[in-house]
Amino acid sequence: MASSRGHLLRAGVCMLALLVVVQFGEASEEWKIESVLERSDAQQPWHVTVGRWFGKWGIREGKECEEQYGIMPCSTSLGGNAALLVIYGYMLLQAAQLLSEGSELLLEVMSPGIIGGLVLPILGAFPDALLITVSGLGASQAEAQKEVLVGMGLVAGSSVMVLTALWGSCLIAGRCDLVEHPRTHLVVAKDRTLTKGFSLTGTGVTTDKQTMWASWVMVATLLPYLVAQIPRLFGLNTEGHAFIAVAAGIAVANLIGYCIYQIAAPWIQERRIDFAKQRFRRSHAFFRASHFSKNQGWGSLFKSNGEPDEVVLRKLFNHFDEEKNGRKDGELSQHELKSLLVGLGVERHNGAVPDEDEVKHWMTEFDVSNDGKISFDEFLKGFKHWMKSSTSQKKRKPSQDDEGSHSGRWDTEAQAAKAELALLSDENEEDDDDDEEDHQPPSKNQIILKAVGYLILGAAVAAIFADPLVDAIGGFSKASGISPFFISFIATPLATNSSEAISSLIFAKRKRKRTISMTYSQIYGAVTMNNTMCLGIFLAIVYFRHLLWDFSAEISVIFFAVVIMGIVAAFRTTFQLWMAFIGLALYPLSIALVAFLDYVCGWH
């Protein structure tokens, strides 16, 4: 509920800003809009320059510009359209976040294969697809031909941004020390270990083979671009509408095949379940440890500033460190670790006592040195890492409440995670812990209703603000002389892909093989959806509106980024840090390439 209230609050703020613009927009002398090539070099008076930035806002139909829905403001000035780009783009970002949250909730209560393989990819690409659709629905064919550049810019910009800038950023955020694997002798990243700083060859990340296969799938979805370009590549004397239709069919077939693959082999969704299990394991352990410490009279596990209390943790550690030959050795063996789990009352997500496999997983979590024992330093380091990665600590500031305040928060989070796992696994065990009776998990129907509410609200916000955003891009293009392609290429993906970028970076910062694999799987999947669903819609618009296919420069930059990054990703699972700068450099190079091909070489 807090999350939904936050979204509604932000939406209300944006709507208030729009009303203020409508109410208080002041008219100033209209200035002539010219293209870059037609603009004279004569120095303009300062008041004309100011009027250029803060010129007349069109708030009445038939005047300077046309309102959307009769209430959405528009502008003929550079500054006015820039403000509208920020406001409308922010609303598209909120729509994307609402759709993401709704789809994640559906994943908790329905089949991971169907939801993750079919619904999640489509909902993730929905804002982009909606903008592409709106961009091709101009009143006249000439208007549609001009505005469709927004759609092509979004397809290209979204793919290039996530595959270059985001790919490189995730490699930097998720880097770990590279070491030789003891069995395969291959160089791999050591989870949660970073002692080599920013070593270009000594640090990096390692993904699984499924992620490598996902990059192959991504590259294969470039085929429709090639088919659409055949008349241009071979100089055929035809408008190429037949090739556009074939390319659209291939894109749709690729989308269907990709969704079937995801449903048949939902390995990405299985990772989501693993994350939910890990979240429960950590939160429940914190709750039980806090409760145990309080009963022993040691006090809270946390200081007043929210940091773990090392003195109390030492007492907890020593309590389960059994004496050997009359003295404690300062290490927890696997047997002692099981005693700690049972003594604290830690349970598995299904309520069972931890078995040997569960104890081995705990040992792997803390035993960084892989010597089969957990030292106090490893115990403390693991505890701090768990606390920092907890969503409770990220969302709430430390307080001066009583000692049970921290315990209650961990209990609440553990219950939320347990509800996810019970629904994902179709388990309905009752909660037997008397301490947890006050935290009843939501029912399956409640979660479905909440998910549907998020999805409807997200789709509605996207539908309402997509058309005004396209108009704002067109207005900014007219006022600045910049092609709408470049505006949508750079600015629009920042709104539609921001939630995905934040999610990927969060996963990467956990510095584990499975989380970095999840990160790059999301990136490759996003590009695949752009090359299938979004491209299919775009090609269909070009075909049915009888528009001219004249996007050689734009398609070249997509190939440039996808092929290079595909080569980097398709033949290895370990990436050294220096490879991040390939991705980071490709983003500005891609922008420069399309500008060179458009304005210097005359490609269109």
Coordinates of C-alpha atoms in Angstrom, one line a residue:
M1 CA 0.0 0.0 0.0
A2 CA 2.8 2.4 0.8
S3 CA 4.3 1.8 -2.7
S4 CA 1.0 2.4 -4.4
R5 CA 0.4 5.6 -2.3
G6 CA 3.9 6.8 -3.4
H7 CA 3.0 6.3 -7.0
L8 CA -0.3 8.1 -6.7
L9 CA 1.4 10.9 -4.8
R10 CA 4.0 11.4 -7.5
A11 CA 1.3 11.2 -10.2
G12 CA -0.7 13.9 -8.3
V13 CA 2.4 16.2 -8.1
C14 CA 2.9 15.9 -11.9
M15 CA -0.8 16.6 -12.6
L16 CA -0.6 19.6 -10.3
A17 CA 2.4 20.9 -12.2
L18 CA 0.5 20.6 -15.4
L19 CA -2.4 22.6 -14.0
V20 CA -0.1 25.3 -12.8
V21 CA 1.3 25.5 -16.3
V22 CA -2.2 25.8 -17.8
Q23 CA -3.2 28.4 -15.2
F24 CA -0.2 30.6 -15.2
G25 CA 1.4 30.2 -18.6
E26 CA 2.0 33.7 -19.8
A27 CA 2.0 34.7 -23.4
S28 CA 5.0 36.4 -25.1
E29 CA 5.8 37.5 -28.6
E30 CA 5.7 34.5 -30.9
W31 CA 9.0 33.8 -32.6
K32 CA 9.6 32.3 -36.0
I33 CA 10.7 28.6 -36.0
E34 CA 13.3 27.8 -38.6
S35 CA 15.3 24.7 -39.3
V36 CA 19.0 24.5 -38.6
L37 CA 19.9 25.0 -42.2
E38 CA 17.6 27.9 -42.7
R39 CA 18.4 29.8 -39.5
S40 CA 20.3 33.0 -40.1
D41 CA 23.5 33.8 -38.3
A42 CA 22.4 37.3 -37.3
Q43 CA 22.6 38.1 -33.6
Q44 CA 19.1 38.2 -32.1
P45 CA 18.2 40.7 -29.3
W46 CA 18.3 39.3 -25.8
H47 CA 14.5 39.5 -25.3
V48 CA 14.0 37.4 -28.5
T49 CA 16.4 34.9 -27.1
V50 CA 14.5 34.8 -23.8
G51 CA 11.3 34.5 -25.6
R52 CA 12.7 31.5 -27.6
W53 CA 13.2 29.6 -24.3
F54 CA 10.1 30.8 -22.4
G55 CA 7.8 31.5 -25.3
K56 CA 4.0 31.2 -25.7
W57 CA 2.4 28.1 -24.1
G58 CA -0.5 26.9 -26.3
I59 CA -3.4 26.5 -23.9
R60 CA -6.3 27.1 -26.4
E61 CA -7.0 24.9 -29.4
G62 CA -6.5 26.7 -32.7
K63 CA -3.8 29.1 -31.3
E64 CA -0.1 28.3 -31.2
C65 CA -0.5 24.5 -30.7
E66 CA -3.2 22.0 -30.1
E67 CA -4.0 20.6 -26.7
Q68 CA -4.3 16.9 -26.1
Y69 CA -7.6 15.8 -24.7
G70 CA -8.5 19.5 -24.3
I71 CA -6.5 19.8 -21.1
M72 CA -2.9 18.8 -21.7
P73 CA -0.7 21.9 -22.2
C74 CA 1.5 22.2 -25.2
S75 CA 4.1 24.8 -26.2
T76 CA 5.8 26.3 -29.2
S77 CA 9.0 27.3 -27.3
L78 CA 12.2 25.4 -26.7
G79 CA 12.0 25.7 -22.9
G80 CA 8.3 24.9 -22.8
N81 CA 8.7 21.7 -24.7
A82 CA 11.7 20.8 -22.6
A83 CA 9.6 21.1 -19.5
L84 CA 6.9 19.0 -21.1
L85 CA 9.4 16.4 -22.0
V86 CA 10.5 16.1 -18.4
I87 CA 6.9 16.0 -17.0
Y88 CA 5.5 13.6 -19.6
G89 CA 8.6 11.5 -19.5
Y90 CA 8.3 11.2 -15.7
M91 CA 4.7 10.0 -16.0
L92 CA 5.9 7.3 -18.5
L93 CA 8.5 6.3 -15.9
Q94 CA 5.8 5.9 -13.3
A95 CA 3.7 3.9 -15.7
A96 CA 6.6 1.6 -16.3
Q97 CA 7.2 1.1 -12.6
L98 CA 3.5 0.4 -12.0
L99 CA 3.5 -2.2 -14.8
S100 CA 6.7 -3.8 -13.4
E101 CA 5.3 -4.0 -9.8
G102 CA 2.0 -5.5 -11.1
S103 CA 3.8 -8.1 -13.2
E104 CA 6.0 -9.1 -10.3
L105 CA 3.0 -9.6 -8.1
L106 CA 1.4 -11.8 -10.7
L107 CA 4.6 -13.9 -10.8
E108 CA 4.0 -14.6 -7.1
V109 CA 0.6 -16.2 -7.5
M110 CA 0.5 -17.7 -11.0
S111 CA 2.7 -20.1 -13.0
P112 CA 6.2 -18.7 -13.3
G113 CA 6.5 -20.1 -16.9
I114 CA 3.4 -18.4 -18.2
I115 CA 3.7 -15.1 -16.3
G116 CA 7.5 -14.8 -16.7
G117 CA 7.7 -16.1 -20.3
L118 CA 4.7 -14.4 -21.7
V119 CA 3.3 -11.6 -19.5
L120 CA 6.4 -10.1 -18.0
P121 CA 8.3 -9.5 -21.3
I122 CA 5.1 -8.0 -23.0
L123 CA 4.3 -5.7 -20.0
G124 CA 7.9 -4.6 -19.8
A125 CA 7.9 -3.5 -23.4
F126 CA 4.4 -2.0 -23.2
P127 CA 5.3 1.7 -22.7
D128 CA 7.8 1.5 -25.6
A129 CA 5.2 -0.3 -27.8
L130 CA 2.5 2.3 -27.0
L131 CA 4.8 5.2 -27.9
I132 CA 5.7 3.5 -31.2
T133 CA 2.0 3.0 -31.9
V134 CA 1.1 6.6 -31.1
S135 CA 4.0 7.9 -33.2
G136 CA 2.5 6.4 -36.4
L137 CA -1.0 7.6 -35.9
G138 CA -0.6 11.1 -37.3
A139 CA -3.7 12.6 -38.9
S140 CA -2.2 12.7 -42.3
Q141 CA 0.4 10.5 -44.0
A142 CA 2.9 13.3 -44.0
E143 CA 2.5 13.8 -40.3
A144 CA 2.8 10.1 -39.7
Q145 CA 6.0 10.0 -41.8
K146 CA 7.5 12.7 -39.7
E147 CA 6.4 11.5 -36.3
V148 CA 7.3 7.9 -37.0
L149 CA 10.9 9.0 -36.5
V150 CA 10.0 9.1 -32.8
G151 CA 9.1 5.4 -32.9
M152 CA 12.3 4.4 -34.7
G153 CA 14.4 6.6 -32.3
L154 CA 12.8 4.8 -29.4
V155 CA 13.5 1.3 -30.8
A156 CA 17.1 2.2 -31.5
G157 CA 17.7 4.3 -28.4
S158 CA 16.2 1.8 -26.0
S159 CA 18.3 -1.1 -27.4
V160 CA 21.5 0.9 -27.6
M161 CA 21.2 2.4 -24.2
V162 CA 20.6 -0.9 -22.2
L163 CA 23.1 -2.8 -24.3
T164 CA 26.0 -0.3 -24.0
A165 CA 25.7 2.2 -21.1
L166 CA 23.7 -0.1 -18.8
W167 CA 25.7 -3.2 -19.7
G168 CA 29.0 -1.5 -18.9
S169 CA 27.7 0.1 -15.7
C170 CA 26.5 -3.3 -14.4
L171 CA 29.9 -4.8 -15.1
I172 CA 31.5 -2.1 -13.0
A173 CA 28.9 -2.4 -10.2
G174 CA 29.0 -6.2 -10.0
R175 CA 32.8 -6.8 -10.5
C176 CA 34.5 -9.3 -8.2
D177 CA 38.1 -10.7 -8.0
L178 CA 38.9 -13.0 -10.8
V179 CA 40.4 -16.3 -9.6
E180 CA 41.3 -19.7 -11.2
H181 CA 38.6 -22.3 -10.6
P182 CA 40.1 -25.2 -8.7
R183 CA 38.5 -27.9 -10.9
T184 CA 38.1 -26.4 -14.4
H185 CA 41.2 -24.1 -14.1
L186 CA 39.1 -21.4 -15.9
V187 CA 39.3 -17.8 -14.6
V188 CA 36.0 -16.9 -12.9
A189 CA 34.7 -14.2 -10.6
K190 CA 34.7 -15.1 -6.9
D191 CA 31.3 -14.2 -5.4
R192 CA 31.2 -11.2 -3.0
T193 CA 35.0 -10.8 -3.0
L194 CA 36.6 -7.5 -4.2
T195 CA 40.1 -6.9 -3.0
K196 CA 41.7 -5.8 -6.3
G197 CA 39.7 -2.5 -6.6
F198 CA 39.5 -1.4 -10.2
S199 CA 42.0 -3.8 -11.7
L200 CA 41.1 -4.0 -15.4
T201 CA 42.2 -7.6 -15.8
G202 CA 42.0 -8.8 -12.2
T203 CA 38.3 -8.1 -11.6
G204 CA 35.2 -8.8 -13.5
V205 CA 32.0 -10.9 -13.5
T206 CA 30.9 -14.4 -14.5
T207 CA 27.5 -15.4 -15.9
D208 CA 26.0 -18.8 -16.5
K209 CA 25.7 -20.4 -19.9
Q210 CA 22.0 -19.7 -20.2
T211 CA 22.8 -16.0 -20.2
M212 CA 25.3 -16.6 -23.0
W213 CA 22.6 -18.3 -25.0
A214 CA 20.3 -15.4 -24.4
S215 CA 22.8 -13.2 -26.2
W216 CA 22.7 -15.5 -29.2
V217 CA 18.9 -15.2 -29.2
M218 CA 19.2 -11.4 -29.1
V219 CA 21.5 -11.3 -32.1
A220 CA 19.3 -13.7 -34.1
T221 CA 16.4 -11.3 -33.7
L222 CA 18.2 -8.8 -36.0
L223 CA 16.9 -10.7 -39.1
P224 CA 13.7 -8.5 -39.6
Y225 CA 15.9 -5.4 -40.0
L226 CA 17.9 -7.1 -42.7
V227 CA 14.7 -8.2 -44.6
A228 CA 13.3 -4.7 -44.4
Q229 CA 16.5 -3.3 -45.8
I230 CA 16.8 -5.6 -48.8
P231 CA 15.5 -3.0 -51.4
R232 CA 18.0 -0.5 -50.1
L233 CA 20.9 -2.9 -49.9
F234 CA 20.5 -4.2 -53.5
G235 CA 19.1 -1.0 -55.1
L236 CA 15.8 -2.5 -56.1
N237 CA 13.4 -0.2 -57.9
T238 CA 10.5 -0.7 -55.4
E239 CA 9.1 0.9 -52.3
G240 CA 9.6 -2.3 -50.5
H241 CA 6.2 -2.8 -48.9
A242 CA 6.3 -6.5 -49.6
F243 CA 9.6 -6.8 -47.8
I244 CA 8.2 -4.7 -44.9
A245 CA 5.3 -7.1 -44.6
V246 CA 7.6 -10.1 -44.5
A247 CA 9.9 -8.5 -42.0
A248 CA 6.9 -7.7 -39.7
G249 CA 5.8 -11.4 -40.0
I250 CA 9.3 -12.5 -39.0
A251 CA 9.3 -10.2 -36.0
V252 CA 6.0 -11.5 -34.8
A253 CA 7.1 -15.1 -35.3
N254 CA 10.3 -14.3 -33.3
L255 CA 8.2 -12.9 -30.5
I256 CA 6.0 -16.0 -30.4
G257 CA 9.1 -18.2 -30.5
Y258 CA 10.8 -16.3 -27.7
C259 CA 7.7 -16.4 -25.4
I260 CA 7.4 -20.2 -26.1
Y261 CA 11.0 -20.7 -25.2
Q262 CA 10.6 -18.7 -22.0
I263 CA 7.5 -20.7 -21.0
A264 CA 9.2 -24.1 -21.8
A265 CA 12.4 -23.2 -20.0
P266 CA 11.6 -20.6 -17.4
W267 CA 15.1 -20.4 -16.0
I268 CA 14.9 -16.6 -15.5
Q269 CA 11.8 -17.1 -13.4
E270 CA 13.3 -19.9 -11.4
R271 CA 16.0 -17.4 -10.4
R272 CA 13.4 -15.0 -9.1
I273 CA 12.1 -17.8 -6.9
D274 CA 15.7 -18.3 -5.6
F275 CA 15.9 -14.6 -4.8
A276 CA 12.6 -14.9 -2.8
K277 CA 13.9 -17.9 -0.9
Q278 CA 17.1 -16.0 -0.1
R279 CA 15.2 -13.0 1.1
F280 CA 13.1 -15.1 3.5
R281 CA 16.2 -17.0 4.8
R282 CA 18.0 -13.7 5.7
S283 CA 15.0 -11.8 7.1
H284 CA 13.8 -14.8 9.2
A285 CA 17.3 -15.4 10.5
F286 CA 17.6 -11.7 11.6
F287 CA 14.2 -11.9 13.4
R288 CA 15.0 -15.1 15.2
A289 CA 18.5 -13.9 16.2
S290 CA 17.1 -10.6 17.5
H291 CA 14.5 -12.5 19.5
F292 CA 17.1 -14.9 20.9
S293 CA 19.5 -12.1 21.9
K294 CA 16.7 -10.2 23.7
N295 CA 15.7 -13.4 25.6
Q296 CA 19.3 -14.0 26.6
G297 CA 19.5 -10.5 28.0
W298 CA 22.3 -9.4 25.6
G299 CA 20.3 -6.5 24.2
S300 CA 19.6 -5.6 20.6
L301 CA 21.7 -6.8 17.7
F302 CA 21.7 -3.2 16.4
K303 CA 23.1 0.0 17.8
S304 CA 21.0 3.2 17.8
N305 CA 22.5 4.2 14.4
G306 CA 21.3 1.0 12.8
E307 CA 24.7 -0.6 12.6
P308 CA 25.2 -4.2 14.0
D309 CA 26.5 -4.4 17.5
E310 CA 29.7 -6.5 17.3
V311 CA 29.7 -7.2 21.1
V312 CA 26.3 -8.8 21.0
L313 CA 27.2 -10.7 17.8
R314 CA 30.3 -12.0 19.5
K315 CA 28.2 -13.3 22.4
L316 CA 25.8 -15.0 19.9
F317 CA 28.8 -16.5 18.1
N318 CA 30.5 -17.8 21.2
H319 CA 27.2 -19.2 22.6
F320 CA 27.2 -21.8 19.8
D321 CA 31.0 -22.3 19.5
E322 CA 31.4 -25.5 21.4
E323 CA 34.4 -26.2 23.6
K324 CA 37.0 -28.6 22.3
N325 CA 39.5 -29.9 24.7
G326 CA 38.4 -27.4 27.3
R327 CA 38.6 -24.3 25.0
K328 CA 36.7 -22.7 22.1
D329 CA 38.5 -22.6 18.8
G330 CA 36.8 -19.4 17.6
E331 CA 35.2 -21.1 14.6
L332 CA 31.8 -22.7 13.7
S333 CA 31.8 -26.1 12.1
Q334 CA 28.9 -27.3 10.0
H335 CA 27.6 -29.2 13.0
E336 CA 27.8 -26.1 15.2
L337 CA 26.2 -24.0 12.5
K338 CA 23.2 -26.4 12.5
S339 CA 23.1 -26.1 16.3
L340 CA 22.9 -22.3 15.9
L341 CA 20.1 -22.5 13.4
V342 CA 18.1 -25.0 15.5
G343 CA 18.9 -23.0 18.7
L344 CA 17.7 -19.8 17.2
G345 CA 14.5 -21.4 15.9
V346 CA 15.3 -20.7 12.3
E347 CA 13.0 -22.6 9.9
R348 CA 12.9 -23.2 6.2
H349 CA 10.2 -21.3 4.2
N350 CA 7.9 -24.3 4.5
G351 CA 8.2 -24.4 8.3
A352 CA 10.5 -27.5 8.4
V353 CA 13.7 -27.7 10.5
P354 CA 16.8 -26.9 8.4
D355 CA 18.1 -30.1 6.7
E356 CA 21.7 -30.9 5.7
D357 CA 21.3 -29.2 2.3
E358 CA 20.0 -26.0 4.0
V359 CA 22.9 -26.1 6.5
K360 CA 25.4 -26.4 3.5
H361 CA 23.8 -23.4 1.9
W362 CA 24.2 -21.4 5.0
M363 CA 27.9 -22.5 5.2
T364 CA 28.4 -21.4 1.6
E365 CA 26.9 -18.0 2.5
F366 CA 29.4 -17.3 5.3
D367 CA 32.4 -19.5 4.6
V368 CA 34.3 -17.1 2.2
S369 CA 37.6 -18.9 2.7
N370 CA 36.0 -22.3 1.7
D371 CA 37.8 -24.1 4.6
G372 CA 34.6 -25.7 5.9
K373 CA 34.5 -23.4 9.0
I374 CA 33.1 -20.0 9.8
S375 CA 35.4 -17.6 11.7
F376 CA 33.9 -14.7 13.6
D377 CA 35.2 -12.2 11.0
E378 CA 33.4 -14.2 8.3
F379 CA 30.3 -14.3 10.5
L380 CA 30.4 -10.6 11.1
K381 CA 31.1 -9.7 7.5
G382 CA 28.3 -12.0 6.3
F383 CA 25.9 -10.5 8.8
K384 CA 26.7 -6.9 7.7
H385 CA 26.3 -7.8 4.1
W386 CA 22.9 -9.4 4.7
M387 CA 21.8 -6.3 6.7
K388 CA 22.9 -3.9 3.9
S389 CA 21.2 -5.9 1.2
S390 CA 18.0 -6.0 3.2
T391 CA 15.1 -4.0 1.7
S392 CA 14.0 -3.1 5.3
Q393 CA 17.3 -1.3 6.0
K394 CA 17.2 0.5 2.7
K395 CA 13.7 1.8 3.0
R396 CA 13.7 2.7 6.7
K397 CA 16.1 4.9 8.7
P398 CA 17.4 3.9 12.1
S399 CA 15.2 4.9 15.0
Q400 CA 15.5 5.3 18.7
D401 CA 12.7 2.9 19.4
D402 CA 12.8 0.1 21.8
E403 CA 14.9 -3.0 21.1
G404 CA 12.0 -4.8 19.5
S405 CA 11.6 -2.3 16.7
H406 CA 14.4 -3.9 14.6
S407 CA 13.1 -7.4 15.4
G408 CA 9.6 -6.4 14.3
R409 CA 10.8 -5.1 11.0
W410 CA 12.7 -8.3 10.2
D411 CA 9.6 -10.3 11.2
T412 CA 7.5 -8.2 8.8
E413 CA 9.9 -8.7 5.9
A414 CA 10.3 -12.4 6.6
Q415 CA 6.5 -12.8 6.5
A416 CA 6.3 -10.9 3.2
A417 CA 8.9 -13.2 1.7
K418 CA 7.3 -16.3 3.1
A419 CA 4.0 -15.2 1.5
E420 CA 5.8 -14.9 -1.8
L421 CA 7.3 -18.3 -1.5
A422 CA 4.1 -20.0 -0.4
L423 CA 2.3 -18.6 -3.4
L424 CA 5.0 -19.3 -5.8
S425 CA 5.3 -23.0 -4.7
D426 CA 1.5 -23.4 -4.2
E427 CA 2.1 -24.1 -0.6
N428 CA -0.4 -23.0 2.1
E429 CA 1.2 -24.0 5.4
E430 CA -0.1 -22.3 8.4
D431 CA 2.2 -20.1 10.5
D432 CA 2.9 -22.0 13.8
D433 CA 5.1 -19.3 15.4
D434 CA 3.1 -17.5 18.1
D435 CA 5.4 -14.5 17.7
E436 CA 4.3 -14.1 14.1
E437 CA 0.5 -14.3 14.5
D438 CA 0.0 -10.6 14.0
H439 CA 1.5 -10.7 10.5
Q440 CA -0.9 -12.6 8.3
P441 CA 0.2 -12.8 4.7
P442 CA -2.2 -11.5 2.0
S443 CA -4.4 -14.1 0.3
K444 CA -4.0 -15.1 -3.3
N445 CA -7.1 -13.1 -4.4
Q446 CA -5.8 -10.0 -2.6
I447 CA -2.5 -10.2 -4.4
I448 CA -4.2 -10.7 -7.8
L449 CA -6.5 -7.7 -7.1
K450 CA -3.5 -5.6 -6.2
A451 CA -1.6 -6.7 -9.3
V452 CA -4.5 -6.0 -11.6
G453 CA -4.9 -2.6 -10.0
Y454 CA -1.2 -1.8 -10.7
L455 CA -1.5 -3.0 -14.3
I456 CA -4.6 -1.1 -15.0
L457 CA -3.2 2.1 -13.5
G458 CA 0.1 1.7 -15.3
A459 CA -1.5 1.0 -18.6
A460 CA -3.9 4.0 -18.2
V461 CA -1.0 6.4 -17.3
A462 CA 1.0 5.2 -20.3
A463 CA -2.0 5.5 -22.6
I464 CA -2.8 9.0 -21.4
F465 CA 0.7 10.5 -21.6
A466 CA 2.1 8.6 -24.6
D467 CA 0.5 10.9 -27.2
P468 CA 1.3 14.2 -25.4
L469 CA 4.9 13.0 -25.1
V470 CA 5.2 12.3 -28.8
D471 CA 3.8 15.8 -29.5
A472 CA 6.3 17.3 -27.0
I473 CA 9.1 15.6 -28.8
G474 CA 7.8 17.0 -32.1
G475 CA 7.5 20.5 -30.6
F476 CA 11.0 20.3 -29.2
S477 CA 12.3 19.2 -32.5
K478 CA 10.7 22.1 -34.3
A479 CA 11.9 24.6 -31.8
S480 CA 15.5 23.4 -31.7
G481 CA 16.0 22.1 -35.3
I482 CA 17.1 18.7 -33.9
S483 CA 15.6 15.6 -35.5
P484 CA 12.9 14.0 -33.4
F485 CA 14.9 10.7 -33.9
F486 CA 17.7 12.0 -31.8
I487 CA 15.4 13.4 -29.1
S488 CA 13.6 10.0 -28.8
F489 CA 16.9 8.2 -29.1
I490 CA 18.5 9.9 -26.1
A491 CA 15.7 11.2 -23.9
T492 CA 12.7 8.8 -24.1
P493 CA 14.6 5.6 -23.1
L494 CA 15.6 7.4 -19.9
A495 CA 11.9 7.3 -19.0
T496 CA 10.8 4.0 -20.3
N497 CA 13.8 2.0 -19.2
S498 CA 14.7 3.6 -15.9
S499 CA 13.0 1.1 -13.7
E500 CA 14.6 -1.7 -15.6
A501 CA 18.0 0.0 -15.3
I502 CA 17.7 0.5 -11.6
S503 CA 16.6 -3.2 -11.1
S504 CA 19.6 -4.4 -13.1
L505 CA 22.1 -2.3 -11.2
I506 CA 20.7 -3.5 -7.8
F507 CA 21.0 -7.1 -8.9
A508 CA 24.6 -6.5 -10.2
K509 CA 25.7 -4.8 -6.9
R510 CA 25.0 -8.1 -5.0
K511 CA 28.2 -9.4 -6.6
R512 CA 27.1 -13.0 -7.2
K513 CA 27.1 -15.1 -10.3
R514 CA 23.4 -15.8 -10.2
T515 CA 22.5 -12.1 -9.7
I516 CA 24.8 -10.8 -12.5
S517 CA 23.4 -13.6 -14.7
M518 CA 19.9 -12.2 -13.9
T519 CA 21.1 -8.7 -14.7
Y520 CA 22.4 -9.6 -18.2
S521 CA 19.5 -11.8 -18.9
Q522 CA 17.2 -8.8 -18.3
I523 CA 19.3 -6.7 -20.6
Y524 CA 19.4 -9.2 -23.5
G525 CA 15.7 -9.9 -23.0
A526 CA 14.9 -6.2 -23.3
V527 CA 16.8 -5.9 -26.6
T528 CA 15.1 -9.1 -27.8
M529 CA 11.6 -7.6 -27.1
N530 CA 12.6 -4.4 -28.9
N531 CA 13.7 -6.5 -31.9
T532 CA 10.4 -8.5 -31.9
M533 CA 7.4 -6.9 -30.3
C534 CA 8.3 -3.2 -30.7
L535 CA 9.8 -3.7 -34.2
G536 CA 6.8 -5.7 -35.3
I537 CA 4.5 -2.9 -34.3
F538 CA 6.7 -0.4 -36.1
L539 CA 6.8 -2.4 -39.3
A540 CA 3.1 -2.9 -39.3
I541 CA 2.5 0.8 -39.0
V542 CA 4.9 1.5 -41.9
Y543 CA 3.1 -1.1 -44.0
F544 CA -0.5 -0.2 -43.3
R545 CA 0.0 3.6 -43.4
H546 CA 2.0 3.2 -46.7
L547 CA 4.9 5.1 -45.2
L548 CA 8.4 5.3 -46.8
W549 CA 11.0 3.0 -45.3
D550 CA 13.9 5.3 -45.1
F551 CA 15.9 4.3 -42.0
S552 CA 19.2 3.1 -43.2
A553 CA 21.2 5.2 -40.7
E554 CA 19.0 4.2 -37.8
I555 CA 19.2 0.5 -38.6
S556 CA 23.0 0.7 -39.1
V557 CA 23.4 2.0 -35.5
I558 CA 21.3 -0.8 -34.1
F559 CA 23.4 -3.4 -35.9
F560 CA 26.5 -1.6 -34.8
A561 CA 25.7 -1.9 -31.1
V562 CA 24.0 -5.3 -31.1
V563 CA 26.6 -7.1 -33.3
I564 CA 29.6 -5.8 -31.3
M565 CA 28.1 -6.4 -27.9
G566 CA 26.7 -9.8 -29.2
I567 CA 30.3 -10.8 -30.2
V568 CA 31.5 -9.7 -26.7
A569 CA 28.8 -11.7 -24.9
A570 CA 28.2 -14.8 -27.1
F571 CA 31.5 -16.6 -26.7
R572 CA 32.3 -16.2 -23.0
T573 CA 30.8 -16.3 -19.6
T574 CA 33.5 -14.2 -17.8
F575 CA 34.0 -10.6 -18.5
Q576 CA 37.0 -8.6 -17.3
L577 CA 36.5 -5.0 -16.1
W578 CA 38.1 -3.5 -19.2
M579 CA 35.2 -4.8 -21.3
A580 CA 32.8 -2.5 -19.5
F581 CA 34.5 0.4 -21.3
I582 CA 33.6 -1.2 -24.6
G583 CA 29.9 -0.8 -23.7
L584 CA 30.3 2.6 -22.2
A585 CA 32.2 3.9 -25.2
L586 CA 29.7 2.4 -27.7
Y587 CA 26.9 4.6 -26.5
P588 CA 28.3 8.0 -27.5
L589 CA 29.9 6.4 -30.6
S590 CA 26.4 5.1 -31.6
I591 CA 25.0 8.6 -31.4
A592 CA 27.9 10.0 -33.4
L593 CA 27.6 7.3 -36.0
V594 CA 23.9 7.9 -36.7
A595 CA 24.6 11.7 -36.9
F596 CA 27.4 11.2 -39.3
L597 CA 25.4 8.9 -41.5
D598 CA 22.4 11.2 -41.5
Y599 CA 24.0 14.6 -41.9
V600 CA 27.3 13.9 -43.6
C601 CA 26.7 10.8 -45.7
G602 CA 23.1 11.7 -46.4
W603 CA 21.7 8.3 -45.4
H604 CA 18.0 8.3 -44.5

